[in-house]
Structure formats: C-alpha cells, structure tokens
PDB file of C-alpha atoms in Angstrom:
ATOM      1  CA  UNK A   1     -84.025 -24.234 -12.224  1.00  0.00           C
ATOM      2  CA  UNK A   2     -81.253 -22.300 -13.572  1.00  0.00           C
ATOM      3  CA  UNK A   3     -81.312 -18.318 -13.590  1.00  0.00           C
ATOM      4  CA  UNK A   4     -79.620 -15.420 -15.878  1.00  0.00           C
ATOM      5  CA  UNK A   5     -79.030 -12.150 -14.691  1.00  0.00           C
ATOM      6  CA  UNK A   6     -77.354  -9.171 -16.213  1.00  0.00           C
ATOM      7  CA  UNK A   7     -76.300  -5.937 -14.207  1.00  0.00           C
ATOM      8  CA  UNK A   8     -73.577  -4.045 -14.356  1.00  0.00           C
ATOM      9  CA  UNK A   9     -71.823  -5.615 -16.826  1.00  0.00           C
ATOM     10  CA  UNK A  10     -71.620  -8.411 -14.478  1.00  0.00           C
ATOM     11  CA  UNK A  11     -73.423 -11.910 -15.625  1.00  0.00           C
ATOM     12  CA  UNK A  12     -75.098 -14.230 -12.402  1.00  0.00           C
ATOM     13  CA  UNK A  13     -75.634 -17.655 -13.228  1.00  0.00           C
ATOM     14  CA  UNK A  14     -77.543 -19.202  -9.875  1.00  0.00           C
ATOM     15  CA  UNK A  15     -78.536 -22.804  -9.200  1.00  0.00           C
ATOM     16  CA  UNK A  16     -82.204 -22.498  -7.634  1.00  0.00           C
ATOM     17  CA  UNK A  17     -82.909 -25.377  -6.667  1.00  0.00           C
ATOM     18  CA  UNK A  18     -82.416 -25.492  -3.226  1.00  0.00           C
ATOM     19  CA  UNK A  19     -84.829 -28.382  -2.518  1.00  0.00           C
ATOM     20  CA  UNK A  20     -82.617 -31.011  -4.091  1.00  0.00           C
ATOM     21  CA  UNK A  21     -79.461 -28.730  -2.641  1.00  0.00           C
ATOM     22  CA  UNK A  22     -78.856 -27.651  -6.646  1.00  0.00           C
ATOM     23  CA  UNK A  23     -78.475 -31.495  -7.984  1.00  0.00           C
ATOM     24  CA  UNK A  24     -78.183 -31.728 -11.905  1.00  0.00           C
ATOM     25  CA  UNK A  25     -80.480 -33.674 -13.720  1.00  0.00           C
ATOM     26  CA  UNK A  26     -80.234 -33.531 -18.211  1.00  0.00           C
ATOM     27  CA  UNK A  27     -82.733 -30.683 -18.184  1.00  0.00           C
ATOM     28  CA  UNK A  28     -80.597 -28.258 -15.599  1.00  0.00           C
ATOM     29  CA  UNK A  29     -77.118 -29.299 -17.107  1.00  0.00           C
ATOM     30  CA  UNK A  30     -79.146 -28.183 -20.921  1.00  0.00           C
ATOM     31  CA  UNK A  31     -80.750 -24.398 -19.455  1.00  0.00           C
ATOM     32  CA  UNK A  32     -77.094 -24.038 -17.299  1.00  0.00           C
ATOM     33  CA  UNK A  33     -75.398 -24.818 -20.796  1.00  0.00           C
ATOM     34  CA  UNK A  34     -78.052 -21.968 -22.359  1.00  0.00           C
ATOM     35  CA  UNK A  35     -76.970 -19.571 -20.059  1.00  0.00           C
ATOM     36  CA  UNK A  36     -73.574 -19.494 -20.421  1.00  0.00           C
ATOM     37  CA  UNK A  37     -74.467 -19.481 -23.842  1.00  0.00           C
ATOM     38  CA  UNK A  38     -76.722 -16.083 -23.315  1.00  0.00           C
ATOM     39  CA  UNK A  39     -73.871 -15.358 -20.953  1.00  0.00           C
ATOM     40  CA  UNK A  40     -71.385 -15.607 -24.111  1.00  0.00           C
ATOM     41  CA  UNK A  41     -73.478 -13.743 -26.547  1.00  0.00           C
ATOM     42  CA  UNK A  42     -73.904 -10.748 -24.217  1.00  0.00           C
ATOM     43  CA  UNK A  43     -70.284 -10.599 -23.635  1.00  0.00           C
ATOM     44  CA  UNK A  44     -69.228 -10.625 -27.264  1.00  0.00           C
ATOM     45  CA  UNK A  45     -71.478  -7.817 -27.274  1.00  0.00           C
ATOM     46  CA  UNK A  46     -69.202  -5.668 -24.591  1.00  0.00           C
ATOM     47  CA  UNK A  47     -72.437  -6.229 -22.402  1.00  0.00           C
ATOM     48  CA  UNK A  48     -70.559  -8.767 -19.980  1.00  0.00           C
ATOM     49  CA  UNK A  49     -67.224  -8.265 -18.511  1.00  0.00           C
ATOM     50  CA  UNK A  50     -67.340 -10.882 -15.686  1.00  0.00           C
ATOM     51  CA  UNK A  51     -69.644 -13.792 -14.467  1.00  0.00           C
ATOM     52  CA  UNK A  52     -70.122 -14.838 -11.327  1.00  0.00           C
ATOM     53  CA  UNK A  53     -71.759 -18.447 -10.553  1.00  0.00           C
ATOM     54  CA  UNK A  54     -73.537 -19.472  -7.195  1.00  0.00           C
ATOM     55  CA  UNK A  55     -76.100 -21.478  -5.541  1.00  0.00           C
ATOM     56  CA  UNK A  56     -79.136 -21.012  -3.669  1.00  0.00           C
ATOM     57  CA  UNK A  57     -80.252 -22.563  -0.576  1.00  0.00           C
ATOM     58  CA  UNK A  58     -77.785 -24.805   1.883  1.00  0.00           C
ATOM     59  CA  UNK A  59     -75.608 -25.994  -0.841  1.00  0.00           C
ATOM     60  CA  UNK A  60     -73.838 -25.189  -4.074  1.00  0.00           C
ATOM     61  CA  UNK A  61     -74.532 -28.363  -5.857  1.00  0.00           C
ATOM     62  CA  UNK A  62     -74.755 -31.933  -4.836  1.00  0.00           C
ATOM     63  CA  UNK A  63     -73.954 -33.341  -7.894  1.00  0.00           C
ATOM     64  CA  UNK A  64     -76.221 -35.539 -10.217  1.00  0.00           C
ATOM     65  CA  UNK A  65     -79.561 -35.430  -9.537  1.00  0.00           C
ATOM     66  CA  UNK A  66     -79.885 -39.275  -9.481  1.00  0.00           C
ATOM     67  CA  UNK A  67     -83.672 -39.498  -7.728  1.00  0.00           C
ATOM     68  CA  UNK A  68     -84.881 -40.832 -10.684  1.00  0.00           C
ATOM     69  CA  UNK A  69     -82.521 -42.685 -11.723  1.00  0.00           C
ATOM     70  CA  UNK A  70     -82.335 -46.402 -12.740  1.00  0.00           C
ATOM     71  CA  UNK A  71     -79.022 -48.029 -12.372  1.00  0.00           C
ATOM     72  CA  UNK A  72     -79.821 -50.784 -14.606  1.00  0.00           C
ATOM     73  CA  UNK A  73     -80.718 -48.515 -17.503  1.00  0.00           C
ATOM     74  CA  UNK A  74     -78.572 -45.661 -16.440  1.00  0.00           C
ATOM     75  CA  UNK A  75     -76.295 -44.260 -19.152  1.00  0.00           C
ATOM     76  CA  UNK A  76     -73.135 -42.825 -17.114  1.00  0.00           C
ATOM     77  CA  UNK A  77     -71.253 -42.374 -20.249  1.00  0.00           C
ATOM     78  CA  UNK A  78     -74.009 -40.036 -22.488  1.00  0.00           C
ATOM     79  CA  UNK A  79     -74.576 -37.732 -18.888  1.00  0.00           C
ATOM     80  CA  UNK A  80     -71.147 -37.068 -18.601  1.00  0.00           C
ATOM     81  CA  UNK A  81     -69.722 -37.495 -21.865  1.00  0.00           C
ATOM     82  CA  UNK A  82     -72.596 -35.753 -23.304  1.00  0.00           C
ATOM     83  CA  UNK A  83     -73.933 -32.880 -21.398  1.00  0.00           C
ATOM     84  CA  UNK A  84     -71.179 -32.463 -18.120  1.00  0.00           C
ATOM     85  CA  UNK A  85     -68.325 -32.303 -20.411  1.00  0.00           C
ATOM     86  CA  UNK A  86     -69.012 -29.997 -23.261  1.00  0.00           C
ATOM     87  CA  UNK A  87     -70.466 -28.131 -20.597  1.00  0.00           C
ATOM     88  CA  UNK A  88     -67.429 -27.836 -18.985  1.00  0.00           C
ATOM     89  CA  UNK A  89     -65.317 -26.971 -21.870  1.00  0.00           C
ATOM     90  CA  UNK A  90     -67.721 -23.905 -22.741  1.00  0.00           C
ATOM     91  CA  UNK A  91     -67.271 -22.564 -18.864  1.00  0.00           C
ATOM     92  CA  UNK A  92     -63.360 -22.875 -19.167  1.00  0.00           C
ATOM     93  CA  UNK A  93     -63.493 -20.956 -22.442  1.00  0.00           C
ATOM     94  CA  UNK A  94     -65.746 -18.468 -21.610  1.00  0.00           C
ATOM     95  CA  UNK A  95     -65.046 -15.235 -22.631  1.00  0.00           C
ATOM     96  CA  UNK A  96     -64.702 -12.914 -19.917  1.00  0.00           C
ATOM     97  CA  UNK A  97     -63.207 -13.527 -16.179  1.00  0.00           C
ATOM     98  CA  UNK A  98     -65.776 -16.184 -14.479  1.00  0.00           C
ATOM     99  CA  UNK A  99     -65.954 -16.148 -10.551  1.00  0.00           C
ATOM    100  CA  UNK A 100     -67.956 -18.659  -8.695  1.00  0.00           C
ATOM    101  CA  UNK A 101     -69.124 -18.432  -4.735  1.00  0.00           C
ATOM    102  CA  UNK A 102     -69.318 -21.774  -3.368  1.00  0.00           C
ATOM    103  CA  UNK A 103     -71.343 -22.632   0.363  1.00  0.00           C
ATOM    104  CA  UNK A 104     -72.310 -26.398   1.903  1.00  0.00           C
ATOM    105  CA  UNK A 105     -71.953 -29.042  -0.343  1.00  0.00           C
ATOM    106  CA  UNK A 106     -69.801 -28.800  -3.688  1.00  0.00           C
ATOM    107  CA  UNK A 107     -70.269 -32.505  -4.846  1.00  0.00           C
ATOM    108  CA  UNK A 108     -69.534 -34.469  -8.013  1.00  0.00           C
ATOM    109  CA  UNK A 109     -70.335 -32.428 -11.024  1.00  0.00           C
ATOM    110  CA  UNK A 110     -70.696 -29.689  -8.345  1.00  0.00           C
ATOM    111  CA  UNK A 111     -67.132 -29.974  -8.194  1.00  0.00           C
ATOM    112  CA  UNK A 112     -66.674 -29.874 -11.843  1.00  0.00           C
ATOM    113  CA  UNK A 113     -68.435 -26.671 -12.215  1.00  0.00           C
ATOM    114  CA  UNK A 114     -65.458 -25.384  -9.459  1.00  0.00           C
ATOM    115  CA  UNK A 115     -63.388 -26.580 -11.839  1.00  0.00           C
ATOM    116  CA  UNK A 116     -64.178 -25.035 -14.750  1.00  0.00           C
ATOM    117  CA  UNK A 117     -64.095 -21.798 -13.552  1.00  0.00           C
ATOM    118  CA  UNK A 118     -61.294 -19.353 -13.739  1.00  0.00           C
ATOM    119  CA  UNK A 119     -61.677 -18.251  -9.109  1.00  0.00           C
ATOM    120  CA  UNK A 120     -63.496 -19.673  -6.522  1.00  0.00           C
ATOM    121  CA  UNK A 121     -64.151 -18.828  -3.574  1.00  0.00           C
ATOM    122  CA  UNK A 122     -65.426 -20.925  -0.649  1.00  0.00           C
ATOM    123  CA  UNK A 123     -66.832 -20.889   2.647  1.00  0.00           C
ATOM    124  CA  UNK A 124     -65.031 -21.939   5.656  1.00  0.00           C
ATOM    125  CA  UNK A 125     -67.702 -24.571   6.159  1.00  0.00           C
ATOM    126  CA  UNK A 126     -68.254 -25.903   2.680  1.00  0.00           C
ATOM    127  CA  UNK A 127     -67.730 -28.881   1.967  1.00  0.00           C
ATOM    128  CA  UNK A 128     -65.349 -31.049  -1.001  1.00  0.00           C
ATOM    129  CA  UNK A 129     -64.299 -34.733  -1.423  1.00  0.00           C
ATOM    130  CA  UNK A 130     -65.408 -37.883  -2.967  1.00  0.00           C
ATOM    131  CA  UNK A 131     -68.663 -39.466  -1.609  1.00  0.00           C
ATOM    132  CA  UNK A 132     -68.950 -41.849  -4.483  1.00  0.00           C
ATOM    133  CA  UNK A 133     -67.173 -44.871  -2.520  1.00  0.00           C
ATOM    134  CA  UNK A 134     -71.271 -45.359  -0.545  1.00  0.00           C
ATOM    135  CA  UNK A 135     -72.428 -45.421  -4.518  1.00  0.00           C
ATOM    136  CA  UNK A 136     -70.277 -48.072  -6.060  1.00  0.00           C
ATOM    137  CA  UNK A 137     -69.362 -44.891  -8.691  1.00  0.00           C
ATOM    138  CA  UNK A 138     -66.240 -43.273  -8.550  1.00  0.00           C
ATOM    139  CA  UNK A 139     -65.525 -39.370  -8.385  1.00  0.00           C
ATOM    140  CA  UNK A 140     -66.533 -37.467 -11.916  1.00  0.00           C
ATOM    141  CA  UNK A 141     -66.256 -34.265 -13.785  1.00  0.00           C
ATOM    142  CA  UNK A 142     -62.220 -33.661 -13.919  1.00  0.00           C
ATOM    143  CA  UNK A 143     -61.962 -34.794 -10.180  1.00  0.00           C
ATOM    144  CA  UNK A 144     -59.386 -37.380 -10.575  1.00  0.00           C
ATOM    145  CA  UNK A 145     -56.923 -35.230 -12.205  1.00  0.00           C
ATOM    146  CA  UNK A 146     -57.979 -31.773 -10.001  1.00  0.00           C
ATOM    147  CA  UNK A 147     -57.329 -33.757  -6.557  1.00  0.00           C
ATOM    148  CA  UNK A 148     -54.109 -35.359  -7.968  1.00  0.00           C
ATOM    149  CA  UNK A 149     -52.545 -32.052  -9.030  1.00  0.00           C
ATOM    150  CA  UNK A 150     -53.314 -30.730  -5.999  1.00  0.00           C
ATOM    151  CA  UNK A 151     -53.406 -33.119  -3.208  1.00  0.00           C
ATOM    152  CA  UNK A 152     -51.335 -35.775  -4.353  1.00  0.00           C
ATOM    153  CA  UNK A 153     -52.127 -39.744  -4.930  1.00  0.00           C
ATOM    154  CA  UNK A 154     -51.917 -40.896  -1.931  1.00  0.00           C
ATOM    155  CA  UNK A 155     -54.003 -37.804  -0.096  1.00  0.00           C
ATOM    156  CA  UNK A 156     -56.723 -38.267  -3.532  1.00  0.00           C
ATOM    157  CA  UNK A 157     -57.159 -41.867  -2.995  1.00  0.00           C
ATOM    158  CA  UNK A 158     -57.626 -41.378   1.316  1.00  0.00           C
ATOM    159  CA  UNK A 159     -60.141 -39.239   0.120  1.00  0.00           C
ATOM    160  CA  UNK A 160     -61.976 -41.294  -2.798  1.00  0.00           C
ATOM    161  CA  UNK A 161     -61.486 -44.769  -0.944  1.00  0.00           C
ATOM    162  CA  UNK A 162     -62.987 -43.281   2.639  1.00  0.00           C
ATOM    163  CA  UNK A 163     -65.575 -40.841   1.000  1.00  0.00           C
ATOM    164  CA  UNK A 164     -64.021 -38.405   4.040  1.00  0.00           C
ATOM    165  CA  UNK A 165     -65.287 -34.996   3.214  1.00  0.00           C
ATOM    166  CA  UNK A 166     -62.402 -31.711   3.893  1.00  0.00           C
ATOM    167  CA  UNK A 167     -63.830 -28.041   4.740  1.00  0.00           C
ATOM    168  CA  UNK A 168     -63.817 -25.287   2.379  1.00  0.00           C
ATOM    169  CA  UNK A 169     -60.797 -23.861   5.078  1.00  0.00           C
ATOM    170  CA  UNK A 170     -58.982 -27.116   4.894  1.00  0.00           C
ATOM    171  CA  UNK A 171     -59.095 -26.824   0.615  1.00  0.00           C
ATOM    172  CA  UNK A 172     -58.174 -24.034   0.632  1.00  0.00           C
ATOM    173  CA  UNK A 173     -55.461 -24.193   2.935  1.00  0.00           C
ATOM    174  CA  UNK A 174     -54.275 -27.252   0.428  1.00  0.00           C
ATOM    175  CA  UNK A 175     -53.953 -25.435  -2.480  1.00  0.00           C
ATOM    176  CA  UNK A 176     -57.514 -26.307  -4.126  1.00  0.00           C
ATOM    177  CA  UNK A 177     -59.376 -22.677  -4.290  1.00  0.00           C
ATOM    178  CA  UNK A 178     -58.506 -19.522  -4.056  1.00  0.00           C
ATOM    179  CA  UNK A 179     -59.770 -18.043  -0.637  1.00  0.00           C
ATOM    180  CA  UNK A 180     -62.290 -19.024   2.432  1.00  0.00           C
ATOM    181  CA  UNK A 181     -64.322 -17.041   4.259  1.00  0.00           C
ATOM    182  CA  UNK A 182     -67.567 -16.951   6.587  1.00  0.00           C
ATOM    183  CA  UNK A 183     -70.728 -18.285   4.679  1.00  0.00           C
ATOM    184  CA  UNK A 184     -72.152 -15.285   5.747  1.00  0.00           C
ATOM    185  CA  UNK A 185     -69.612 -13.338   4.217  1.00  0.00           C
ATOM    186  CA  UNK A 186     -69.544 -15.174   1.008  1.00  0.00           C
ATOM    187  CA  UNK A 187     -71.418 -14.138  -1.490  1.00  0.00           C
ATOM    188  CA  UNK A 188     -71.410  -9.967  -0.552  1.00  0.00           C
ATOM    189  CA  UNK A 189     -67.864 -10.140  -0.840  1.00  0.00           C
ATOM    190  CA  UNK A 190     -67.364 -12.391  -3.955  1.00  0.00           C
ATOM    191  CA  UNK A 191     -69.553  -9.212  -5.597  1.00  0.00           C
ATOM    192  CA  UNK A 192     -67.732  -6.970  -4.787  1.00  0.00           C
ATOM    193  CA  UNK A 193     -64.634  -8.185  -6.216  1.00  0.00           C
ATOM    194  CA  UNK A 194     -66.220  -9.733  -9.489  1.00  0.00           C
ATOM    195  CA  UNK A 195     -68.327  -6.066  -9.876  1.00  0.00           C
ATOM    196  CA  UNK A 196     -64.656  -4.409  -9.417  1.00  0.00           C
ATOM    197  CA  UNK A 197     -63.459  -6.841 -11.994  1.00  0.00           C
ATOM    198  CA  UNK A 198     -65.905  -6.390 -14.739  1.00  0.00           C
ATOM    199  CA  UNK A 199     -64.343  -2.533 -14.413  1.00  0.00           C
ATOM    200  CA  UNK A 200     -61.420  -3.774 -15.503  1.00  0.00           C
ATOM    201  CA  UNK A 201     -58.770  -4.387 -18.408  1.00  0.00           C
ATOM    202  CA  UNK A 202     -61.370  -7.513 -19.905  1.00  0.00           C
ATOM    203  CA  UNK A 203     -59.208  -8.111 -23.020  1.00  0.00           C
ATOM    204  CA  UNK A 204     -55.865  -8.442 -20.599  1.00  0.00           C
ATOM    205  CA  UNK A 205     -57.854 -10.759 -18.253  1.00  0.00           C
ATOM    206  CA  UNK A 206     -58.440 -13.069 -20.860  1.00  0.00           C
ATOM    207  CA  UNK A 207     -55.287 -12.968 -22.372  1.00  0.00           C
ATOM    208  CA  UNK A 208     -53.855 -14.312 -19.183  1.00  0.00           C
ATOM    209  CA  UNK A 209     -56.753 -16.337 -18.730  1.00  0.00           C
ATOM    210  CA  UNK A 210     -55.708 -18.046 -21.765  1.00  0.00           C
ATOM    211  CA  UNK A 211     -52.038 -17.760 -21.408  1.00  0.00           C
ATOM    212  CA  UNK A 212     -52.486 -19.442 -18.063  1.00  0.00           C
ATOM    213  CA  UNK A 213     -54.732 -22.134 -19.484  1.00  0.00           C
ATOM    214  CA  UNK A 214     -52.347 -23.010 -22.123  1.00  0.00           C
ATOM    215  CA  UNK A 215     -49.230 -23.247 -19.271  1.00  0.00           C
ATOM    216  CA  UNK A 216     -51.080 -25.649 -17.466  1.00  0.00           C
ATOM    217  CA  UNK A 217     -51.899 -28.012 -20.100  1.00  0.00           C
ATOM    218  CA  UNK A 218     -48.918 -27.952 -22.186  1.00  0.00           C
ATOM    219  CA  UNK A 219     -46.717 -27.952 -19.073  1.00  0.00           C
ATOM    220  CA  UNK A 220     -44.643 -25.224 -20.538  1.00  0.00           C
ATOM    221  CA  UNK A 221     -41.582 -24.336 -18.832  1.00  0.00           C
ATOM    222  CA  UNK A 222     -40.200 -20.709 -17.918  1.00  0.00           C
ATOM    223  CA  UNK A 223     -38.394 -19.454 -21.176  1.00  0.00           C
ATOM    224  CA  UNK A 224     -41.788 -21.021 -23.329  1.00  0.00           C
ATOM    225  CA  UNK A 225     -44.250 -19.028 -21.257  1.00  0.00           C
ATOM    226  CA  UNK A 226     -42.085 -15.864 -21.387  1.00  0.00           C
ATOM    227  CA  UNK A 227     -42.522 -16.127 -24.730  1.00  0.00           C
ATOM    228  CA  UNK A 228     -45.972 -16.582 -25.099  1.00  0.00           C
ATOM    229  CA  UNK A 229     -46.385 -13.727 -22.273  1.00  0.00           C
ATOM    230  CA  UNK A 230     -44.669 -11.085 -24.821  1.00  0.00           C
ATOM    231  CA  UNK A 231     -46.446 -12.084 -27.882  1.00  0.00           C
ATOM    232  CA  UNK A 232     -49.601 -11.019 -25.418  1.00  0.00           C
ATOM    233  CA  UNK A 233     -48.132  -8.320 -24.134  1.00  0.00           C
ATOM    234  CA  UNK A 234     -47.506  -6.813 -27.701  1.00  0.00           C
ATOM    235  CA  UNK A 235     -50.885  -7.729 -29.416  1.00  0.00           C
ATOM    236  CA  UNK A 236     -52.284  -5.782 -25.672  1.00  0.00           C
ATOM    237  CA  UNK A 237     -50.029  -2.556 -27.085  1.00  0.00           C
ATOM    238  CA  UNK A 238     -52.813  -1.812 -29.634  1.00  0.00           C
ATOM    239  CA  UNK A 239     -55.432  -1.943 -28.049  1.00  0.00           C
ATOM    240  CA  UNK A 240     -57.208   1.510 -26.449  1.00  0.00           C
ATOM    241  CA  UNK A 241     -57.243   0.153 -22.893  1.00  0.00           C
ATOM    242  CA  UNK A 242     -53.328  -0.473 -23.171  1.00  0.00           C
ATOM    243  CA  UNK A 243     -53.026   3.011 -24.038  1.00  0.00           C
ATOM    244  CA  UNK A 244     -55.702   3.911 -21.185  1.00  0.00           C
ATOM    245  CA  UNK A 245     -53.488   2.760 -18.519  1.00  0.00           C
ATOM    246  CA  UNK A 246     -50.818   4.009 -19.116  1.00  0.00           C
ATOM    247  CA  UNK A 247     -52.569   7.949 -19.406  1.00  0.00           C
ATOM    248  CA  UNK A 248     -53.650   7.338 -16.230  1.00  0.00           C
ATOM    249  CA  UNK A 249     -51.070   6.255 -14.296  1.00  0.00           C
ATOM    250  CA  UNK A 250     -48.746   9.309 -15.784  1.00  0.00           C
ATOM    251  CA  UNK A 251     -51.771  11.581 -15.246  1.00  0.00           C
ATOM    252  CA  UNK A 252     -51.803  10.028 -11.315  1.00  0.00           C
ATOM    253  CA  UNK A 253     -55.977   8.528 -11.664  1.00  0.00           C
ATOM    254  CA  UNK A 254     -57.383   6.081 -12.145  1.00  0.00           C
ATOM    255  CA  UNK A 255     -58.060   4.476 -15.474  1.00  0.00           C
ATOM    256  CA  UNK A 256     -61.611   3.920 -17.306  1.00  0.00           C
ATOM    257  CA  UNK A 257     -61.275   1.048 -19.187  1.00  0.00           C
ATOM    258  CA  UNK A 258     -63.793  -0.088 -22.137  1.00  0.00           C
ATOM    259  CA  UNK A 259     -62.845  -3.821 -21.643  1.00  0.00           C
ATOM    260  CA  UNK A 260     -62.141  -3.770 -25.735  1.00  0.00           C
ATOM    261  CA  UNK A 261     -60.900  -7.041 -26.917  1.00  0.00           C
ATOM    262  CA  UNK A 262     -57.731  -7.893 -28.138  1.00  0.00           C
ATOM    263  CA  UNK A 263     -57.334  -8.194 -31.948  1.00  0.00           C
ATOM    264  CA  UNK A 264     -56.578 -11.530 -33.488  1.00  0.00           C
ATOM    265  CA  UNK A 265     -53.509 -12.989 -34.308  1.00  0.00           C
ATOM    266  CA  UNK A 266     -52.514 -12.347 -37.847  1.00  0.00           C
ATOM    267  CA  UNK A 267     -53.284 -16.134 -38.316  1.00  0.00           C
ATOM    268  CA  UNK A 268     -56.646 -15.911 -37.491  1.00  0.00           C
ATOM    269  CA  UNK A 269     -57.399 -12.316 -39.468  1.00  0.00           C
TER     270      UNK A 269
END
C-alpha cells in the first residue's frame, strides 16, 4: 500500500506495507508511480515545495516483492524495464527538492528509490548491499553504477559476490548518503529539515538540482559548470524570490519566499 499526504507544503510518500518489510510487487511500483504523479501535479500548482519519502514498519523496502513469483515465467526485463525504471526517471526529475528517510533494510529496488532521490538520510543501523548472489540475480535499479562511483570495483564486487551487507554508518561514512543518525531519531529530524526546506528558495533548489544532475552525467569539468551556474544564476535575477533575498538580508530578517519558479529559457518560451 502506498500513501499521499499533503501538509505544509510538504508532500509524504510512505511505503505501508510493513508485513512484507515494504517489498514492490507491479501494483505498488503503479500507485508509488501515481503518487509522485499527484505529488507533481500539486507542486506545479505551488502546493508542494518538498517531498519527503519513507517506510513503515522495520524496513524501508526489501526490494521486489517476489512471493509470488515464478522464475520460469518471470519477466525480469518488463518489471524493471517497465515499471522500476520510468519510475525512477520521474523521482529524479521531480519538481521540487525530494528527501527520503531510510531505517532496516534498503534492498534492491529499495535501493533504487535511494537513488533517485535528490538526500537521504539513513539510520545508523540500516542496512545496504547486494543480497542477490543467494538468488542467482544480480543487484538492480542503478546499483551497479551507484556502488561503482562510490565504492569502487573492487569494494562493489566484495560486496555483490559475498552478498555482505554495510550499516547505514558505514555508507555513509563511504560516501553513499548524506548523513546517519539513531533510528529513533530518523524520521523527526528528516521533518524538520525537509518542512524548513519547503520554506525555501524552491525555484533555486531546482535549478541546482538540475545543474547538479546535468554535472554528473555529462561529466562536465570546472570552467563548463561555471558556465552553466551563471546562466542559472541570471535567469534566478528575475524572479521575485531573487529579489526577496536580497531585501532581507539588507533589511537584517529573514526572507519569505513564495518558492516561484524560474522562467524558461528563451528556447523553450
């Protein structure tokens, strides 16, 4: 079961289904993918500023929800290919800064749902790595090229050939999320910063978001990206939360931005 909520400007996407620790079968990857949808809609509508995922119960997500699922007629390729990866895609691009609070197990497509959004943050305890070896299957969802960039080949294939599982301290100690904290801790505090972000300067969040985005996969070097940073920078002069910020810091407050959008390029006008 997957659940929308709207407060605050702030979107919560939660996994509920804390029986089968948040596994994915077709149906839950199709209402997840409708939510970020909703999710979408209500943000080009200045009603959502931020979005913050999470599961319920012990775990974030196991993975694919393979009870039912018959290896001689299984079709790998239309799961993934079909539903995981457009559903990916659509998180990456979605509109507005995305946040996700991640406990226990973070598994498989799990794992790709870390990946596709813009910060994570982890418990100390939770748990990453490849369990596919005890499957015959090999890791999924973007985690061949995640672990590599991060970890290295020969630390990714320790982990994919043993099916050795690292702690939510030890990835993020290695580079892979952003922070780590208690479990306990986890999800008040990952509120608290994605409420204080959906306050914020949305437009100039996703301009990075995207300027970020576009550094990583084009591997642009330093003069390239300084480029691209004050093309932002100059379509950000027009807009009325540009002009916000800077009232307020000359009047000494603090600044009440609208979270207006940036205008299109003159390409796309």
């Amino acid at each position: 079961m997957i659940s929308l909520s709207i407060n605050n400007a702030v979107a919560e996407v939660v996994l509920n289904a804390p029986h089968k620790l948040n596994s994915l079968n077709e149906q839950a990857l199709a209402d997840l993918t409708q939510a970020y949808d909703d999710a979408a809609a209500a943000a080009s509508r200045g009603e959502v500023r931020a979005l913050l995922l999470r599961g319920e119960g012990r775990a974030f997500c196991a993975g694919r929800d393979i009870q039912n699922v018959t290896p001689e007629s299984d079709d790998a390729a239309a799961y993934l290919g079909g539903l995981v990866e457009p559903l990916l895609k659509k998180m990456a691009a979605f509109p507005a800064p995305t946040f996700a609070a991640a406990h226990g197990a973070c598994l498989g497509v799990g794992l790709g749902l870390l990946l596709a959004t813009d910060v994570v943050y982890v418990a100390e305890n939770a748990k990453f790595g490849s369990p596919f070896a005890k499957l015959g299957a090999t890791l999924d969802s973007g985690g061949h090229w995640y672990f590599t960039e991060r970890l290295g080949m020969h630390r990714t294939l320790d982990l994919i050939y043993t099916a050795d599982l690292i702690s939510g301290a030890e990835a993020v100690a290695q580079g892979m999320f952003s922070r780590a904290m208690p479990a306990e801790e986890l999800l008040e505090t990952t509120r608290g910063i994605v409420g204080r972000v959906a306050s914020g300067a949305t437009g100039a969040f996703v301009a990075s978001k995207e300027l970020v985005a576009h550094i990583r996969d084009q591997r642009l070097g330093l003069w390239q990206s300084m480029q691209e940073e004050n093309a932002e920078q100059a379509r950000l002069c027009t807009t009325d939360d540009y002009a916000e910020g800077f009232r307020a810091f000359q009047e000494k407050r603090e600044p009440k931005f609208t979270g207006g959008k940036l205008p299109l390029p003159a390409a796309d006008l």
